[in-house]
Tab-separated table of C-alpha atoms and ligand atoms in Angstrom:
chain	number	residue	atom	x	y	z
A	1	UNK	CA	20.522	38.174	12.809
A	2	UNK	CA	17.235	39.966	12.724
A	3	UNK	CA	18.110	41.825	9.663
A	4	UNK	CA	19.689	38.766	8.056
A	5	UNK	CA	16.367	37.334	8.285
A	6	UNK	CA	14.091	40.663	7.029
A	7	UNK	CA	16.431	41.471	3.879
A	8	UNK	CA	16.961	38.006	2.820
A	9	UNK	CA	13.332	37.226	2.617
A	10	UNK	CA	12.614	40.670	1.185
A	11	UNK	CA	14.687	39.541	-1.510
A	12	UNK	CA	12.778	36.871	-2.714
A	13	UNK	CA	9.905	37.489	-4.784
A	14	UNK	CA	6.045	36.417	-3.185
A	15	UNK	CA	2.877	36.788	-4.666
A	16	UNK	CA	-0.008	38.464	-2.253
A	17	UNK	CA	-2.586	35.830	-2.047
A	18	UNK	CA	-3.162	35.580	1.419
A	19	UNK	CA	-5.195	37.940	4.067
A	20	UNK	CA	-2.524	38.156	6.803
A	21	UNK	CA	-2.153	38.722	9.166
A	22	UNK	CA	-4.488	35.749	10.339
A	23	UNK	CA	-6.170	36.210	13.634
A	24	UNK	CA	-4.386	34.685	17.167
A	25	UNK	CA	-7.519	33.803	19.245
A	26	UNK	CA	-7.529	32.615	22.879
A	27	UNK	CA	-9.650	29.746	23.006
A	28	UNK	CA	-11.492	30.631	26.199
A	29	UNK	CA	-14.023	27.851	26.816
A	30	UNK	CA	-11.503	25.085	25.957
A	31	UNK	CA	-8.823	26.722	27.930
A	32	UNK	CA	-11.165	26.714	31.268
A	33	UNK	CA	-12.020	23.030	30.320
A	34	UNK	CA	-8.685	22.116	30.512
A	35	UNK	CA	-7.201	24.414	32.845
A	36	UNK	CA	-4.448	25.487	30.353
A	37	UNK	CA	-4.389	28.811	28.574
A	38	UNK	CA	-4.692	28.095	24.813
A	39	UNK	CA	-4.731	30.232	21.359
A	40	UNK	CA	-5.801	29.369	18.357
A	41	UNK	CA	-3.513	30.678	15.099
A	42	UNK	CA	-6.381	30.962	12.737
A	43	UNK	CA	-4.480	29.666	9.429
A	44	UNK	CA	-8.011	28.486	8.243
A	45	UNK	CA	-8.711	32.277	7.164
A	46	UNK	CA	-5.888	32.863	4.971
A	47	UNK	CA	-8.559	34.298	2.990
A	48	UNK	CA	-8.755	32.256	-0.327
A	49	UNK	CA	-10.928	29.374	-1.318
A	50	UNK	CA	-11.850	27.301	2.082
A	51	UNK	CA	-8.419	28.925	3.724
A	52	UNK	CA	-5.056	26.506	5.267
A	53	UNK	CA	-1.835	26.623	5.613
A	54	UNK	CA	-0.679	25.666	2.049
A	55	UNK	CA	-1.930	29.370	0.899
A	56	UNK	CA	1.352	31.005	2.469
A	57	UNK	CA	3.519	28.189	1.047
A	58	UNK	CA	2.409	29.310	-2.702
A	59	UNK	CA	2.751	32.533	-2.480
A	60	UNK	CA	6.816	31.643	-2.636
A	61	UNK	CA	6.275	28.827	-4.824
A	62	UNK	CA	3.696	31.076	-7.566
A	63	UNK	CA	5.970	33.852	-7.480
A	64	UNK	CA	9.038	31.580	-8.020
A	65	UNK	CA	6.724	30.337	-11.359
A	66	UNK	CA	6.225	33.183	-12.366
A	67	UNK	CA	9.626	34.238	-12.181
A	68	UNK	CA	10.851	31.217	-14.083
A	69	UNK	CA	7.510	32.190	-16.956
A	70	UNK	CA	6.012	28.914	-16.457
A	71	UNK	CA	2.957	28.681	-17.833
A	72	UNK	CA	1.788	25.682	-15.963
A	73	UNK	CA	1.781	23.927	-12.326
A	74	UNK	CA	2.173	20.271	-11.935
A	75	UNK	CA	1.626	18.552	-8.685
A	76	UNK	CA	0.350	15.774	-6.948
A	77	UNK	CA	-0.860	14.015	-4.041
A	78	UNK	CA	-4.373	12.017	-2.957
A	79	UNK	CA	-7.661	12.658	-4.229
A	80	UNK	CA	-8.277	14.471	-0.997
A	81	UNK	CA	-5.129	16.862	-0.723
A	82	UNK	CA	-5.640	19.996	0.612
A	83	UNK	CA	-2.434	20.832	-1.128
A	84	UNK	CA	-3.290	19.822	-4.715
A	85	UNK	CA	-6.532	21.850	-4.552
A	86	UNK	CA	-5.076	24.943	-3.228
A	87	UNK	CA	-2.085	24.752	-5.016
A	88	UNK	CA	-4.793	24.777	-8.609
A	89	UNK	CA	-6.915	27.444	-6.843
A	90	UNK	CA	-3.899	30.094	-6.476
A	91	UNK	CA	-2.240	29.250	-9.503
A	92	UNK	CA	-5.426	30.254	-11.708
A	93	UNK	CA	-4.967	33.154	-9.771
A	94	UNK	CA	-1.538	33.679	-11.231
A	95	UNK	CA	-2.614	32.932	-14.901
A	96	UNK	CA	-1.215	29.173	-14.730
A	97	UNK	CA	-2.951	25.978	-15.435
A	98	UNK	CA	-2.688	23.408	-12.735
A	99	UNK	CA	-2.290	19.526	-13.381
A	100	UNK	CA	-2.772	17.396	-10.627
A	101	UNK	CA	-1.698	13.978	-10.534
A	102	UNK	CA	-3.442	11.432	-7.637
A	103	UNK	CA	-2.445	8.159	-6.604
A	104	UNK	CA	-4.646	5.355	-6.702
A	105	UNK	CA	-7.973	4.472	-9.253
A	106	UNK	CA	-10.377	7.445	-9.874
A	107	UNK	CA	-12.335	8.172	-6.721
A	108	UNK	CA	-16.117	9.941	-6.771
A	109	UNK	CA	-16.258	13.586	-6.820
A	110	UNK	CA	-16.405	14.634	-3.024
A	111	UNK	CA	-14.322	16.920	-0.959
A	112	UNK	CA	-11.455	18.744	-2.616
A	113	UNK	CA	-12.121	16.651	-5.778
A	114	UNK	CA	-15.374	18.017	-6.116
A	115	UNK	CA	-13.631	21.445	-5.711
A	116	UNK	CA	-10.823	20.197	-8.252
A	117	UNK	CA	-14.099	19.904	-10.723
A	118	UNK	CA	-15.510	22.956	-10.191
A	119	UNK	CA	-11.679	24.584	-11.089
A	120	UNK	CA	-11.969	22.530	-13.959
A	121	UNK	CA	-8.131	21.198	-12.506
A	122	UNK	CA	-6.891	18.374	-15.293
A	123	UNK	CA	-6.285	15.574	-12.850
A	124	UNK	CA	-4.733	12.223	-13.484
A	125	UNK	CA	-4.466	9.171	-11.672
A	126	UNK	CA	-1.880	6.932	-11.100
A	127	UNK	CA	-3.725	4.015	-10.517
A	128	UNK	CA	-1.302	2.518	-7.918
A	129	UNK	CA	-2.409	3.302	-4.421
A	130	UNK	CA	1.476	3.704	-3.158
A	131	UNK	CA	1.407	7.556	-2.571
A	132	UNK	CA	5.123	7.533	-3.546
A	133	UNK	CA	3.403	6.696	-7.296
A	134	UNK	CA	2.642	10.492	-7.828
A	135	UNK	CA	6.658	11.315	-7.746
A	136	UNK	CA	7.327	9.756	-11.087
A	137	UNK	CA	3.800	10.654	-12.642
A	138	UNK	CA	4.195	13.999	-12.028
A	139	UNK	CA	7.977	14.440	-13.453
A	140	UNK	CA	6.222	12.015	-16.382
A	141	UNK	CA	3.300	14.641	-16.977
A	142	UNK	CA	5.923	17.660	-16.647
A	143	UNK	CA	7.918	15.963	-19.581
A	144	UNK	CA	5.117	15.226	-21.911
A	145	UNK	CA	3.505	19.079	-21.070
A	146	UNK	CA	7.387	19.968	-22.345
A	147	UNK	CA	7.277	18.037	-25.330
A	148	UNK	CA	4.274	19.667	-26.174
A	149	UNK	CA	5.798	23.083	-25.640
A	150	UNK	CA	4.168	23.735	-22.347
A	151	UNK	CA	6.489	25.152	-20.056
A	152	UNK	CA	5.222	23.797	-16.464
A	153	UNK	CA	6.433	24.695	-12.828
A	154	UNK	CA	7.053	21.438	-10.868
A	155	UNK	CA	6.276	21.198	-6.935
A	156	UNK	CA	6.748	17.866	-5.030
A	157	UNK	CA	3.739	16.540	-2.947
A	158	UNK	CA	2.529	19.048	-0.194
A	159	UNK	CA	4.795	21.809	-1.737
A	160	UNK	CA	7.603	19.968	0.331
A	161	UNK	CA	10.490	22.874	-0.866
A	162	UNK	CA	12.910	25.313	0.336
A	163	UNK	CA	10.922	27.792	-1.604
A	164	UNK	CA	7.836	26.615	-0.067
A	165	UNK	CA	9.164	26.364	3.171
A	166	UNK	CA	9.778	30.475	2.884
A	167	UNK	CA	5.560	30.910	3.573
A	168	UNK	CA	5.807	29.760	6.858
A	169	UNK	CA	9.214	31.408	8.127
A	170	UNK	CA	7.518	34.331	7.061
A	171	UNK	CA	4.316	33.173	9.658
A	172	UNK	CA	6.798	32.419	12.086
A	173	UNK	CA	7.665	36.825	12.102
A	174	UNK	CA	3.858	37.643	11.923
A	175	UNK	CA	3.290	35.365	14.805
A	176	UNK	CA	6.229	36.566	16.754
A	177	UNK	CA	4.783	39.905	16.478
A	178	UNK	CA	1.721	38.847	17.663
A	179	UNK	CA	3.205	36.743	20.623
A	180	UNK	CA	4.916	40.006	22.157
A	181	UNK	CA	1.805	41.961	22.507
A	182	UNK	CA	0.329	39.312	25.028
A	183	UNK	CA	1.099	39.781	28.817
A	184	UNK	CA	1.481	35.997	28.822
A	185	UNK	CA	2.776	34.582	25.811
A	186	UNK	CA	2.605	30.974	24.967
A	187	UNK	CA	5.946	28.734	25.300
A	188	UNK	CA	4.941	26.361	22.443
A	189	UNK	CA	2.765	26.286	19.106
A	190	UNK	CA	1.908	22.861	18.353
A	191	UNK	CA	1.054	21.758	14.561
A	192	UNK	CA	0.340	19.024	12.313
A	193	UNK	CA	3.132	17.908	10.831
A	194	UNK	CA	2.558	15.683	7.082
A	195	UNK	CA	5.108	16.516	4.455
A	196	UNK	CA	6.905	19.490	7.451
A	197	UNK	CA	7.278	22.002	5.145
A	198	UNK	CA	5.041	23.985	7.248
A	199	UNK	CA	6.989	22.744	10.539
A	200	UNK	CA	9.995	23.737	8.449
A	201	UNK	CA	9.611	27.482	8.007
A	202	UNK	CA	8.923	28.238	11.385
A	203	UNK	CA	11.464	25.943	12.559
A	204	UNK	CA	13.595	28.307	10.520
A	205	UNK	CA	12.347	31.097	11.291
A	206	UNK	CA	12.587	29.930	15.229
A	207	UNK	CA	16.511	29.353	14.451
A	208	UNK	CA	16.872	32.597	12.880
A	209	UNK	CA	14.851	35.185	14.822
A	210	UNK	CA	14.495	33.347	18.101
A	211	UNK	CA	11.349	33.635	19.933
A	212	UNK	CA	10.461	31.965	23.371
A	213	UNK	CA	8.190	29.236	22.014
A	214	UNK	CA	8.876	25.614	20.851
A	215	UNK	CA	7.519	24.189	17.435
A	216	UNK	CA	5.815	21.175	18.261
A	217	UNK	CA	4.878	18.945	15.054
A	218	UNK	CA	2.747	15.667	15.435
A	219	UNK	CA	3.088	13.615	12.649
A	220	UNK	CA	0.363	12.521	10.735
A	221	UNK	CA	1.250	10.470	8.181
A	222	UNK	CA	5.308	9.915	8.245
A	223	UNK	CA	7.558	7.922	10.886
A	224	UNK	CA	9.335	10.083	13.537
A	225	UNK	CA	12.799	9.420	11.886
A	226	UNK	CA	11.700	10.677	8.637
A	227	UNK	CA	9.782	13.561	9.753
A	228	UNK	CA	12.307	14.871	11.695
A	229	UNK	CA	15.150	14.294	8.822
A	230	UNK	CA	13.016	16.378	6.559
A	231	UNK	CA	11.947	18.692	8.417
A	232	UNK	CA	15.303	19.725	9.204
A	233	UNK	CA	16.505	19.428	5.689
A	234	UNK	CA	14.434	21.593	4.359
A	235	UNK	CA	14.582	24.138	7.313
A	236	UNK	CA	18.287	24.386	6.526
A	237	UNK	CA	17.896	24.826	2.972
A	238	UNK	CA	15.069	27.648	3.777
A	239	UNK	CA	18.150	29.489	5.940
A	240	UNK	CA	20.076	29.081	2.832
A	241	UNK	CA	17.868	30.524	0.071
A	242	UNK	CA	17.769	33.411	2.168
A	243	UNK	CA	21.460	33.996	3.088
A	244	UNK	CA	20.805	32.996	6.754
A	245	UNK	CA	22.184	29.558	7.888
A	246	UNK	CA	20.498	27.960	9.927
A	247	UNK	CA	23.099	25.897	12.245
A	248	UNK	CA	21.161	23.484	14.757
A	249	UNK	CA	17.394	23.508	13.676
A	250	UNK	CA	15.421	22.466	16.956
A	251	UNK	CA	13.094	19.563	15.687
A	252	UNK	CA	10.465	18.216	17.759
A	253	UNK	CA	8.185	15.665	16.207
A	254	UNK	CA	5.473	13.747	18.259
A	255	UNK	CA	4.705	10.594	17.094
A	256	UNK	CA	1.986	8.307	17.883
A	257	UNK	CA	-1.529	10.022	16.554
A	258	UNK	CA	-1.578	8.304	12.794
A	259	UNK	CA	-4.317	6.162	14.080
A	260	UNK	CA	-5.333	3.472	11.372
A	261	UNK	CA	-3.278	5.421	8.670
A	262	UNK	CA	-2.910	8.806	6.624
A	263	UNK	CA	-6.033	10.445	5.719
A	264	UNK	CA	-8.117	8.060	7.724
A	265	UNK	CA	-9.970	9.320	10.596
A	266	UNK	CA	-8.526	8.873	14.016
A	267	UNK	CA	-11.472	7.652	17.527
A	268	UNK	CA	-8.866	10.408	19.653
A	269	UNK	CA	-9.038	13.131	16.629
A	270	UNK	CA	-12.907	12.660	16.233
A	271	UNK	CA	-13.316	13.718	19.732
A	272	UNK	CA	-10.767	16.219	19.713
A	273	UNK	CA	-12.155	18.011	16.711
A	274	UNK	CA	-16.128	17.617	18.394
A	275	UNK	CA	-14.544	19.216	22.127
A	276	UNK	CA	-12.987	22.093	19.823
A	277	UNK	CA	-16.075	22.402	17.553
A	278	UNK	CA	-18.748	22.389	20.605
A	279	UNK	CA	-16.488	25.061	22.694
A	280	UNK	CA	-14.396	26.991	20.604
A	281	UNK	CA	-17.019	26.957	17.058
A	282	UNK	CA	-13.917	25.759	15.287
A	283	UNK	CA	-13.880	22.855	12.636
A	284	UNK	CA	-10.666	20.882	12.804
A	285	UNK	CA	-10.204	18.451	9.799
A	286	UNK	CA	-9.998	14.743	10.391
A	287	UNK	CA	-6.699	14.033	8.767
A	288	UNK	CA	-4.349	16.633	10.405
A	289	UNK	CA	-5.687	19.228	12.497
A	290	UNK	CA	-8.328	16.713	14.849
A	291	UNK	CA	-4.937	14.606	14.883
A	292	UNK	CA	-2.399	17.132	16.003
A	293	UNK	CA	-5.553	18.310	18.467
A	294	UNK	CA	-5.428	15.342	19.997
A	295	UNK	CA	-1.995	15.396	20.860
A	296	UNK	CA	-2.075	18.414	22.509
A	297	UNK	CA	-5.289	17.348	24.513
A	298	UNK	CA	-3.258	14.644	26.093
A	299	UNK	CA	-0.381	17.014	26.461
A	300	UNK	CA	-2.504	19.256	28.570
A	301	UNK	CA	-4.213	16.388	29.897
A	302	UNK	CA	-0.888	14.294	31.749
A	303	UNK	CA	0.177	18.010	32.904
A	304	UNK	CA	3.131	18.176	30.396
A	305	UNK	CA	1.608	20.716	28.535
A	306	UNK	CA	0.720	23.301	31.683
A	307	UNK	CA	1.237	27.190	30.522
A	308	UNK	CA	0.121	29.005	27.501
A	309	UNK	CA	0.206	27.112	24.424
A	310	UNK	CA	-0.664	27.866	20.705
A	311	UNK	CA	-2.574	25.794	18.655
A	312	UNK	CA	-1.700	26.095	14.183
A	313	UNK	CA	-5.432	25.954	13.249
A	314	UNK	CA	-4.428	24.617	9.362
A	315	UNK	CA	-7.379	24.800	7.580
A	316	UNK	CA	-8.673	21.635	5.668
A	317	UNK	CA	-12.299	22.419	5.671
A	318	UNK	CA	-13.221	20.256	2.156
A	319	UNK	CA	-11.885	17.196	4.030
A	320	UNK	CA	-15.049	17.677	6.503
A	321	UNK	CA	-17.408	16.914	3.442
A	322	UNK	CA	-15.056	13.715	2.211
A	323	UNK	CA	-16.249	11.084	4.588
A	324	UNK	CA	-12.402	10.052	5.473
A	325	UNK	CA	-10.213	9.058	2.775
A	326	UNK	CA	-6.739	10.544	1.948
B	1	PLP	C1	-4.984	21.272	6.585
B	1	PLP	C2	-3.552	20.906	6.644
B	1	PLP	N1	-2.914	21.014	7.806
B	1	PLP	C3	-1.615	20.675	7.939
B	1	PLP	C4	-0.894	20.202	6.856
B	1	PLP	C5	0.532	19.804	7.055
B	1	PLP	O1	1.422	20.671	6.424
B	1	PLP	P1	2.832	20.129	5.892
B	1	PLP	O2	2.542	19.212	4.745
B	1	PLP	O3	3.546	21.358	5.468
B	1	PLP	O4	3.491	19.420	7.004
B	1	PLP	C6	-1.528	20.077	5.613
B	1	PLP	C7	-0.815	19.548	4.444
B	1	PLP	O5	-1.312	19.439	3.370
B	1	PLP	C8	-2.893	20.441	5.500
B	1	PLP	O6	-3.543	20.344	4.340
């Protein structure tokens, strides 16, 4: 199974645009304030622009562009998506032009818009605030960039794909690795979970190359039900891409963080992200990592959560300089 896993992915084609491996810290001070041992997966330094998660996602999804000779990447999401920004960031990188397509009116320039500015990213609004909105614009935009002989690489909102799901199966080995070289190895990494590709790949890769931890997502913008579906549709699809199947993918979502809504700031993630901050001099963003955070605090908290536990630190920095807003 183990070399299922390594020649399969091996096979398909990445682009290097992270620093890995990423650091796995203990988080001392917050780990005495709670009594519970926890470490910090530092996927906030993947090492370009601000960092996150999404960086290991494109390295699939840019090499599977580049593959195909697109010469363009068209994606969407809010005016604050982590996604969208990284996804234009890395694909100048690669020699593409990124279109991004937002839902909703134009917003001011703050956060990862400001960013999209600076990248000189074309974006386009849908101006209907229904997130779903971007799913037609963008295969819209994709058919009038082909009409124009443009020859664009499409990727659904938060680079929701099997291919994209690949970045974080991969993790799920580099963490593994990491994992065996403690004396005491946590039993669970927990994780914001918003469109689960990133829940996904390690659920995959958990399926696949077992280790002795659970994946723990907590949703932050989906229902349970739908979460859960997804995430397991697109782990299985990940197994397939690379030859692997993967049978019974072991999904746990936690619902019950969203707060108000998507993107907006939650009273229990505020103070999780300050008690990480003021301990651990880590910034968790408001709209998934604070969120996620918070879950695990109570976790730890009710004595559910009472051994060694990981922590996916997912980046999301811009967010901190958006006031809120998705
Ligand atoms: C900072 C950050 N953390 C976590 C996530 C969640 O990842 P996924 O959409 O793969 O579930 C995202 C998604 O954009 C993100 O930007």
């Amino acid at each position: 199974m183990t070399r299922a896993v390594h020649t399969g992915l091996a096979g398909i084609a990445r682009v290097e645009l992270a620093t890995l491996p990423t650091p796995l810290q203990p988080a001392a001070r917050l780990s005495d304030s709670l009594g519970v041992p926890v470490w910090f997966k530092r996927d906030d330094l993947t090492g370009i622009g601000l960092g996150g998660n999404k960086v290991r996602t494109l390295e699939f999804l840019l090499a599977d562009a580049l593959g195909q000779d697109c010469d363009c990447l068209v994606t969407g999401a809010g005016p604050q998506s982590n996604w969208t920004m990284l996804a234009a960031l890395t694909a100048i990188r690669c020699g593409l032009e990124p279109f991004v397509v937002c839902y909703g009116d134009p917003v001011p320039d703050r956060g990862n818009l400001l960013l999209h500015r600076s990248l000189g990213t074309r974006v386009h609004f849908t101006g209907d605030p229904e997130r779903s909105s971007v799913d037609d614009a963008i295969d819209q935009l994709a058919a009038e960039l082909r009409g124009v002989g443009r020859r664009p690489y499409v990727v659904p909102r938060g680079g929701a794909t099997p291919v994209g799901a690949l970045g974080y199966l991969r993790a799920h080995i580099e963490l593994r690795t990491q994992l065996s070289s403690l004396p005491e190895p946590p039993t669970a990494l927990w994780l914001a979970a918003g469109s689960g590709g990133t829940c996904a790949g390690l659920v995959a890769g958990s399926a696949l190359l077992p280790a002795a931890y659970d994946v723990v997502g907590v949703t932050v913008s989906r229902p349970v039900p739908e979460i859960t579906a997804q995430v397991s549709r697109l782990a299985t699809a990940a197994g397939e891409l690379i030859g692997a199947p993967v049978t019974d993918p072991a999904v746990e979502i936690r619902g019950g963080w969203i707060g108000s809504g998507y993107g907006t700031p939650s009273p229990e993630g505020e103070r999780a992200a300050a008690l990480v901050a003021r301990n651990e001099s880590v910034f968790l963003d408001p709209v998934f990592g604070a969120k996620a955070m918070a879950a695990l605090l109570d976790a730890c908290r009710s004595g559910e959560v009472a051994g060694p536990v990981a922590f996916l630190v997912s980046g999301g920095a811009p967010t901190l300089f958006a006031a809120g807003g998705s």
